[in-house]
Amino acid sequence: MANSESRSHSLHLALIAAATGDEMRATELAALLGLPLLETGSDPVCCESGNAVLIVNAEALYLQQTGRGAPGPVFVDFGSDGMRHRRRSGANELLGRAVGVGKKSPLSVMDATAGLGRDAFVLADLGCLVTLFEREPLIVELLRAGMRVAADTGDPWLAAVSQRMHLHSGDVRTLKVSDLQGVDVVYLDPMFPQRSKSAAAKKEMALIQTLLENSSNAEEAGSLLDWALALNTARVVVKRPAKAPSLAGPPPSHHIAGSAVRFDVYVHRKLC
Ligand SMILES: C[S@@+](CC[C@H](N)C(=O)[O-])C[C@H]1O[C@@H](n2cnc3c(N)ncnc32)[C@H](O)[C@@H]1O
């Protein structure tokens, strides 16, 4: 199911091993992602060969914009204060209700647009078995690194949750009905919201938006919904910005709305 094809975007990327001990892993990743490898320990501030670098060190994988005054790195950290706050504040309940947590145990969810895996982690934390699919190879590697850190961190909560997550790379639309045997719910979060003054994405996330700029369009999102609705799962759930219209296609059976996001739920049959 691997797919090394990357969509076109305006980022010029290179890869840096933070220290000599990271060189083997960096060389493997550079080959996998088709990126030039810069001198070990190069400083991203002074780097002139691209507008972002992927930094490999013993603990993690970071995507860092280059140049002076660049925002902080992007990396997957499931144990971050933000993820813990999201958990404590009850913000995860809407997603849980949308997929049907509590109606079947264990509930098997395919997160077909995994991105940086935050929603998948929330679902796994709510007890779901989550299969993650992501097609952008660089994002797959950021996610893989974050999942490894969570599994190895020594924090029993992070380790237990990450055990319920299974990552695959490639375009999810290549999967057929028979590949989704046992999956109860397909979850789609196809698009990062457009950048705007009122809902400015954090500066770090602008880098990810640039990376995905040619893959987050309404037509692609509609085709993902068509694909998902043709599968034999009990429900399909689509995350949308709160005020955005539903994706083109049949209307959802119902929706669950929060202040910033809305989950459109397409029910095919009862979860049991
Ligand atoms: C908005 S992000 C998802 C964010 C994610 N829900 C999270 O919590 O981090 C959408 C992701 O879906 C991926 N994607 C879009 N279409 C896809 C497809 N057909 N197959 C697999 N991944 C896809 C994009 O590469 C992008 O990383």
Short mmCIF file of N, CA and C in Angstrom, two decimals, residues 78-200:
data_model
loop_
_atom_site.label_atom_id
_atom_site.label_comp_id
_atom_site.label_asym_id
_atom_site.label_seq_id
_atom_site.Cartn_x
_atom_site.Cartn_y
_atom_site.Cartn_z
N PHE A 78 1.86 13.77 20.43
CA PHE A 78 0.55 13.43 21.00
C PHE A 78 0.47 13.74 22.50
N GLY A 79 1.64 13.90 23.13
CA GLY A 79 1.64 14.20 24.57
C GLY A 79 1.70 15.69 24.85
N SER A 80 1.50 16.53 23.82
CA SER A 80 1.64 17.98 24.00
C SER A 80 0.57 18.53 24.95
N ASP A 81 0.84 19.73 25.46
CA ASP A 81 -0.15 20.38 26.33
C ASP A 81 -1.47 20.56 25.60
N GLY A 82 -1.38 20.88 24.30
CA GLY A 82 -2.60 21.11 23.51
C GLY A 82 -3.46 19.85 23.46
N MET A 83 -2.84 18.70 23.22
CA MET A 83 -3.61 17.45 23.15
C MET A 83 -4.20 17.11 24.52
N ARG A 84 -3.43 17.36 25.58
CA ARG A 84 -3.93 17.05 26.93
C ARG A 84 -5.09 17.99 27.30
N HIS A 85 -4.96 19.26 26.89
CA HIS A 85 -6.01 20.22 27.19
C HIS A 85 -7.30 19.84 26.45
N ARG A 86 -7.11 19.45 25.15
CA ARG A 86 -8.26 19.07 24.33
C ARG A 86 -9.02 17.92 25.02
N ARG A 87 -8.26 17.01 25.62
CA ARG A 87 -8.85 15.85 26.30
C ARG A 87 -9.63 16.28 27.55
N ARG A 88 -8.96 17.11 28.38
CA ARG A 88 -9.58 17.53 29.65
C ARG A 88 -10.81 18.40 29.43
N SER A 89 -10.77 19.22 28.37
CA SER A 89 -11.84 20.21 28.17
C SER A 89 -13.13 19.59 27.64
N GLY A 90 -13.08 18.32 27.26
CA GLY A 90 -14.28 17.67 26.73
C GLY A 90 -14.47 17.95 25.24
N ALA A 91 -13.47 18.63 24.62
CA ALA A 91 -13.60 19.00 23.20
C ALA A 91 -13.64 17.77 22.30
N ASN A 92 -13.25 16.61 22.84
CA ASN A 92 -13.21 15.40 22.00
C ASN A 92 -14.55 14.69 21.92
N GLU A 93 -15.49 15.13 22.78
CA GLU A 93 -16.75 14.39 22.86
C GLU A 93 -17.56 14.45 21.58
N LEU A 94 -17.51 15.60 20.89
CA LEU A 94 -18.30 15.74 19.66
C LEU A 94 -17.86 14.71 18.63
N LEU A 95 -16.54 14.57 18.47
CA LEU A 95 -16.02 13.59 17.52
C LEU A 95 -16.43 12.18 17.94
N GLY A 96 -16.35 11.90 19.24
CA GLY A 96 -16.75 10.59 19.75
C GLY A 96 -18.21 10.29 19.45
N ARG A 97 -19.07 11.29 19.68
CA ARG A 97 -20.50 11.10 19.40
C ARG A 97 -20.74 10.89 17.92
N ALA A 98 -19.99 11.66 17.10
CA ALA A 98 -20.20 11.57 15.64
C ALA A 98 -19.88 10.17 15.12
N VAL A 99 -18.80 9.58 15.61
CA VAL A 99 -18.45 8.24 15.08
C VAL A 99 -19.26 7.13 15.77
N GLY A 100 -19.86 7.45 16.93
CA GLY A 100 -20.69 6.45 17.60
C GLY A 100 -19.97 5.71 18.71
N VAL A 101 -19.04 6.38 19.39
CA VAL A 101 -18.36 5.76 20.54
C VAL A 101 -19.43 5.36 21.57
N GLY A 102 -19.32 4.16 22.10
CA GLY A 102 -20.28 3.68 23.09
C GLY A 102 -21.35 2.80 22.48
N LYS A 103 -21.51 2.86 21.16
CA LYS A 103 -22.56 2.05 20.52
C LYS A 103 -22.06 0.67 20.17
N LYS A 104 -20.73 0.49 20.10
CA LYS A 104 -20.15 -0.82 19.80
C LYS A 104 -18.76 -0.85 20.40
N SER A 105 -18.34 -1.98 20.93
CA SER A 105 -17.01 -2.05 21.51
C SER A 105 -16.31 -3.35 21.09
N PRO A 106 -15.08 -3.27 20.51
CA PRO A 106 -14.44 -2.02 20.13
C PRO A 106 -15.00 -1.53 18.80
N LEU A 107 -14.95 -0.24 18.62
CA LEU A 107 -15.41 0.37 17.37
C LEU A 107 -14.20 0.53 16.46
N SER A 108 -14.34 0.07 15.21
CA SER A 108 -13.21 0.15 14.28
C SER A 108 -13.42 1.32 13.33
N VAL A 109 -12.49 2.27 13.35
CA VAL A 109 -12.62 3.48 12.54
C VAL A 109 -11.46 3.57 11.55
N MET A 110 -11.79 3.85 10.30
CA MET A 110 -10.75 4.14 9.31
C MET A 110 -10.65 5.66 9.19
N ASP A 111 -9.53 6.23 9.65
CA ASP A 111 -9.29 7.66 9.43
C ASP A 111 -8.62 7.76 8.07
N ALA A 112 -9.42 8.11 7.07
CA ALA A 112 -8.96 8.03 5.67
C ALA A 112 -8.12 9.23 5.27
N THR A 113 -8.07 10.26 6.10
CA THR A 113 -7.27 11.47 5.80
C THR A 113 -6.51 11.83 7.07
N ALA A 114 -5.50 11.01 7.40
CA ALA A 114 -4.92 11.05 8.74
C ALA A 114 -4.21 12.36 9.08
N GLY A 115 -3.57 13.01 8.09
CA GLY A 115 -2.84 14.26 8.38
C GLY A 115 -1.82 14.04 9.48
N LEU A 116 -1.82 14.93 10.47
CA LEU A 116 -0.86 14.80 11.57
C LEU A 116 -1.41 13.94 12.70
N GLY A 117 -2.51 13.26 12.45
CA GLY A 117 -2.98 12.20 13.34
C GLY A 117 -3.67 12.64 14.62
N ARG A 118 -4.00 13.94 14.73
CA ARG A 118 -4.58 14.38 16.01
C ARG A 118 -5.97 13.79 16.22
N ASP A 119 -6.81 13.83 15.19
CA ASP A 119 -8.15 13.25 15.36
C ASP A 119 -8.06 11.74 15.57
N ALA A 120 -7.13 11.10 14.85
CA ALA A 120 -6.98 9.64 15.02
C ALA A 120 -6.57 9.32 16.45
N PHE A 121 -5.68 10.13 17.01
CA PHE A 121 -5.26 9.89 18.39
C PHE A 121 -6.43 10.06 19.35
N VAL A 122 -7.23 11.11 19.10
CA VAL A 122 -8.42 11.33 19.95
C VAL A 122 -9.34 10.11 19.89
N LEU A 123 -9.57 9.60 18.68
CA LEU A 123 -10.45 8.44 18.52
C LEU A 123 -9.87 7.22 19.24
N ALA A 124 -8.56 7.02 19.12
CA ALA A 124 -7.93 5.88 19.80
C ALA A 124 -8.01 6.08 21.31
N ASP A 125 -7.88 7.33 21.74
CA ASP A 125 -7.98 7.61 23.18
C ASP A 125 -9.39 7.32 23.69
N LEU A 126 -10.38 7.46 22.81
CA LEU A 126 -11.77 7.17 23.20
C LEU A 126 -12.05 5.66 23.11
N GLY A 127 -11.03 4.87 22.78
CA GLY A 127 -11.17 3.41 22.78
C GLY A 127 -11.32 2.79 21.41
N CYS A 128 -11.36 3.61 20.35
CA CYS A 128 -11.55 3.05 19.00
C CYS A 128 -10.26 2.39 18.52
N LEU A 129 -10.42 1.39 17.65
CA LEU A 129 -9.27 0.84 16.91
C LEU A 129 -9.20 1.66 15.63
N VAL A 130 -8.09 2.33 15.40
CA VAL A 130 -8.04 3.29 14.30
C VAL A 130 -7.01 2.88 13.25
N THR A 131 -7.48 2.74 12.02
CA THR A 131 -6.57 2.55 10.88
C THR A 131 -6.40 3.91 10.23
N LEU A 132 -5.15 4.35 10.10
CA LEU A 132 -4.89 5.68 9.53
C LEU A 132 -4.37 5.52 8.12
N PHE A 133 -4.91 6.33 7.21
CA PHE A 133 -4.39 6.38 5.84
C PHE A 133 -3.96 7.80 5.52
N GLU A 134 -2.76 7.95 4.99
CA GLU A 134 -2.27 9.27 4.61
C GLU A 134 -1.47 9.11 3.32
N ARG A 135 -1.69 10.02 2.36
CA ARG A 135 -1.05 9.82 1.06
C ARG A 135 0.19 10.69 0.83
N GLU A 136 0.36 11.75 1.62
CA GLU A 136 1.53 12.61 1.41
C GLU A 136 2.72 11.99 2.17
N PRO A 137 3.73 11.50 1.43
CA PRO A 137 4.79 10.72 2.08
C PRO A 137 5.49 11.45 3.23
N LEU A 138 5.68 12.76 3.09
CA LEU A 138 6.37 13.47 4.16
C LEU A 138 5.52 13.50 5.44
N ILE A 139 4.23 13.68 5.25
CA ILE A 139 3.33 13.68 6.42
C ILE A 139 3.29 12.29 7.05
N VAL A 140 3.31 11.27 6.19
CA VAL A 140 3.34 9.89 6.71
C VAL A 140 4.53 9.72 7.65
N GLU A 141 5.70 10.24 7.22
CA GLU A 141 6.90 10.05 8.03
C GLU A 141 6.85 10.86 9.33
N LEU A 142 6.29 12.08 9.28
CA LEU A 142 6.12 12.86 10.52
C LEU A 142 5.22 12.10 11.49
N LEU A 143 4.16 11.53 10.94
CA LEU A 143 3.19 10.80 11.75
C LEU A 143 3.81 9.52 12.33
N ARG A 144 4.54 8.81 11.46
CA ARG A 144 5.18 7.57 11.91
C ARG A 144 6.13 7.85 13.08
N ALA A 145 6.89 8.96 12.94
CA ALA A 145 7.85 9.32 14.00
C ALA A 145 7.10 9.67 15.29
N GLY A 146 6.00 10.43 15.17
CA GLY A 146 5.22 10.80 16.35
C GLY A 146 4.61 9.59 17.04
N MET A 147 4.16 8.63 16.25
CA MET A 147 3.58 7.41 16.83
C MET A 147 4.66 6.60 17.54
N ARG A 148 5.87 6.59 16.96
CA ARG A 148 6.97 5.83 17.60
C ARG A 148 7.34 6.49 18.94
N VAL A 149 7.41 7.83 18.94
CA VAL A 149 7.73 8.53 20.18
C VAL A 149 6.67 8.21 21.24
N ALA A 150 5.40 8.27 20.85
CA ALA A 150 4.32 8.00 21.81
C ALA A 150 4.43 6.58 22.37
N ALA A 151 4.78 5.63 21.50
CA ALA A 151 4.86 4.24 21.94
C ALA A 151 6.04 4.02 22.89
N ASP A 152 7.13 4.80 22.67
CA ASP A 152 8.37 4.55 23.42
C ASP A 152 8.59 5.51 24.58
N THR A 153 7.66 6.41 24.78
CA THR A 153 7.92 7.51 25.71
C THR A 153 8.00 7.09 27.18
N GLY A 154 7.41 5.93 27.50
CA GLY A 154 7.39 5.54 28.90
C GLY A 154 6.13 6.02 29.60
N ASP A 155 5.32 6.83 28.92
CA ASP A 155 4.04 7.27 29.48
C ASP A 155 3.00 6.20 29.13
N PRO A 156 2.47 5.50 30.14
CA PRO A 156 1.57 4.37 29.84
C PRO A 156 0.33 4.78 29.05
N TRP A 157 -0.16 5.99 29.29
CA TRP A 157 -1.34 6.48 28.54
C TRP A 157 -1.01 6.58 27.06
N LEU A 158 0.09 7.27 26.73
CA LEU A 158 0.45 7.45 25.32
C LEU A 158 0.73 6.10 24.66
N ALA A 159 1.42 5.22 25.39
CA ALA A 159 1.78 3.92 24.82
C ALA A 159 0.51 3.11 24.53
N ALA A 160 -0.45 3.12 25.47
CA ALA A 160 -1.67 2.32 25.29
C ALA A 160 -2.50 2.87 24.12
N VAL A 161 -2.60 4.19 24.04
CA VAL A 161 -3.42 4.77 22.97
C VAL A 161 -2.77 4.49 21.61
N SER A 162 -1.45 4.66 21.52
CA SER A 162 -0.79 4.48 20.21
C SER A 162 -0.87 3.03 19.74
N GLN A 163 -1.04 2.11 20.68
CA GLN A 163 -1.20 0.70 20.27
C GLN A 163 -2.49 0.45 19.51
N ARG A 164 -3.45 1.35 19.67
CA ARG A 164 -4.73 1.19 18.95
C ARG A 164 -4.71 1.90 17.60
N MET A 165 -3.52 2.40 17.18
CA MET A 165 -3.41 3.13 15.90
C MET A 165 -2.51 2.36 14.93
N HIS A 166 -2.98 2.20 13.69
CA HIS A 166 -2.19 1.48 12.68
C HIS A 166 -2.14 2.32 11.41
N LEU A 167 -0.90 2.66 11.02
CA LEU A 167 -0.70 3.63 9.94
C LEU A 167 -0.39 2.95 8.61
N HIS A 168 -1.03 3.46 7.54
CA HIS A 168 -0.73 3.01 6.17
C HIS A 168 -0.52 4.24 5.30
N SER A 169 0.35 4.08 4.30
CA SER A 169 0.56 5.21 3.39
C SER A 169 -0.08 4.92 2.04
N GLY A 170 -0.50 5.97 1.37
CA GLY A 170 -1.08 5.82 0.03
C GLY A 170 -2.42 6.50 -0.06
N ASP A 171 -2.94 6.53 -1.29
CA ASP A 171 -4.24 7.14 -1.52
C ASP A 171 -5.32 6.14 -1.10
N VAL A 172 -6.11 6.53 -0.14
CA VAL A 172 -7.10 5.62 0.45
C VAL A 172 -8.12 5.14 -0.59
N ARG A 173 -8.29 5.94 -1.66
CA ARG A 173 -9.31 5.58 -2.65
C ARG A 173 -8.92 4.36 -3.47
N THR A 174 -7.68 3.87 -3.28
CA THR A 174 -7.30 2.63 -3.96
C THR A 174 -7.85 1.41 -3.22
N LEU A 175 -8.36 1.62 -2.00
CA LEU A 175 -8.91 0.49 -1.23
C LEU A 175 -10.30 0.15 -1.74
N LYS A 176 -10.60 -1.15 -1.66
CA LYS A 176 -11.91 -1.60 -2.12
C LYS A 176 -12.74 -2.08 -0.93
N VAL A 177 -14.02 -2.35 -1.22
CA VAL A 177 -14.93 -2.80 -0.16
C VAL A 177 -14.30 -3.94 0.64
N SER A 178 -13.68 -4.91 -0.07
CA SER A 178 -13.14 -6.08 0.61
C SER A 178 -11.96 -5.72 1.53
N ASP A 179 -11.25 -4.59 1.24
CA ASP A 179 -10.13 -4.18 2.10
C ASP A 179 -10.62 -3.59 3.42
N LEU A 180 -11.90 -3.24 3.47
CA LEU A 180 -12.41 -2.58 4.67
C LEU A 180 -13.27 -3.51 5.53
N GLN A 181 -13.09 -4.81 5.34
CA GLN A 181 -13.81 -5.79 6.18
C GLN A 181 -13.59 -5.44 7.65
N GLY A 182 -14.65 -5.36 8.42
CA GLY A 182 -14.50 -5.12 9.86
C GLY A 182 -14.45 -3.65 10.24
N VAL A 183 -14.34 -2.74 9.26
CA VAL A 183 -14.34 -1.31 9.59
C VAL A 183 -15.78 -0.85 9.78
N ASP A 184 -16.06 -0.19 10.91
CA ASP A 184 -17.43 0.27 11.18
C ASP A 184 -17.69 1.67 10.64
N VAL A 185 -16.67 2.52 10.72
CA VAL A 185 -16.88 3.94 10.39
C VAL A 185 -15.70 4.43 9.55
N VAL A 186 -16.01 5.18 8.50
CA VAL A 186 -14.96 5.89 7.76
C VAL A 186 -15.04 7.36 8.17
N TYR A 187 -13.90 7.89 8.58
CA TYR A 187 -13.83 9.28 9.03
C TYR A 187 -13.02 10.10 8.03
N LEU A 188 -13.56 11.23 7.60
CA LEU A 188 -12.88 12.09 6.62
C LEU A 188 -12.72 13.50 7.18
N ASP A 189 -11.51 14.00 7.09
CA ASP A 189 -11.24 15.42 7.40
C ASP A 189 -10.40 15.92 6.24
N PRO A 190 -11.06 16.19 5.10
CA PRO A 190 -10.28 16.35 3.87
C PRO A 190 -9.52 17.65 3.73
N MET A 191 -9.96 18.72 4.38
CA MET A 191 -9.33 20.00 4.05
C MET A 191 -8.96 20.81 5.27
N PHE A 192 -7.74 21.33 5.27
CA PHE A 192 -7.42 22.35 6.26
C PHE A 192 -8.22 23.58 5.86
N PRO A 193 -8.82 24.30 6.82
CA PRO A 193 -9.58 25.49 6.46
C PRO A 193 -8.68 26.48 5.73
N GLN A 194 -9.29 27.27 4.84
CA GLN A 194 -8.53 28.31 4.14
C GLN A 194 -7.93 29.27 5.15
N ARG A 195 -6.76 29.80 4.81
CA ARG A 195 -6.17 30.81 5.67
C ARG A 195 -7.02 32.07 5.63
N SER A 196 -7.33 32.66 6.77
CA SER A 196 -8.04 33.93 6.77
C SER A 196 -7.61 34.69 8.00
N LYS A 197 -7.91 36.00 8.02
CA LYS A 197 -7.47 36.80 9.16
C LYS A 197 -8.19 36.35 10.42
N SER A 198 -9.49 36.06 10.30
CA SER A 198 -10.25 35.75 11.50
C SER A 198 -9.89 34.37 12.06
N ALA A 199 -9.57 33.44 11.20
CA ALA A 199 -9.25 32.09 11.69
C ALA A 199 -7.84 31.73 11.24
N ALA A 200 -6.91 32.62 11.54
CA ALA A 200 -5.54 32.39 11.07
C ALA A 200 -5.00 31.09 11.66
#
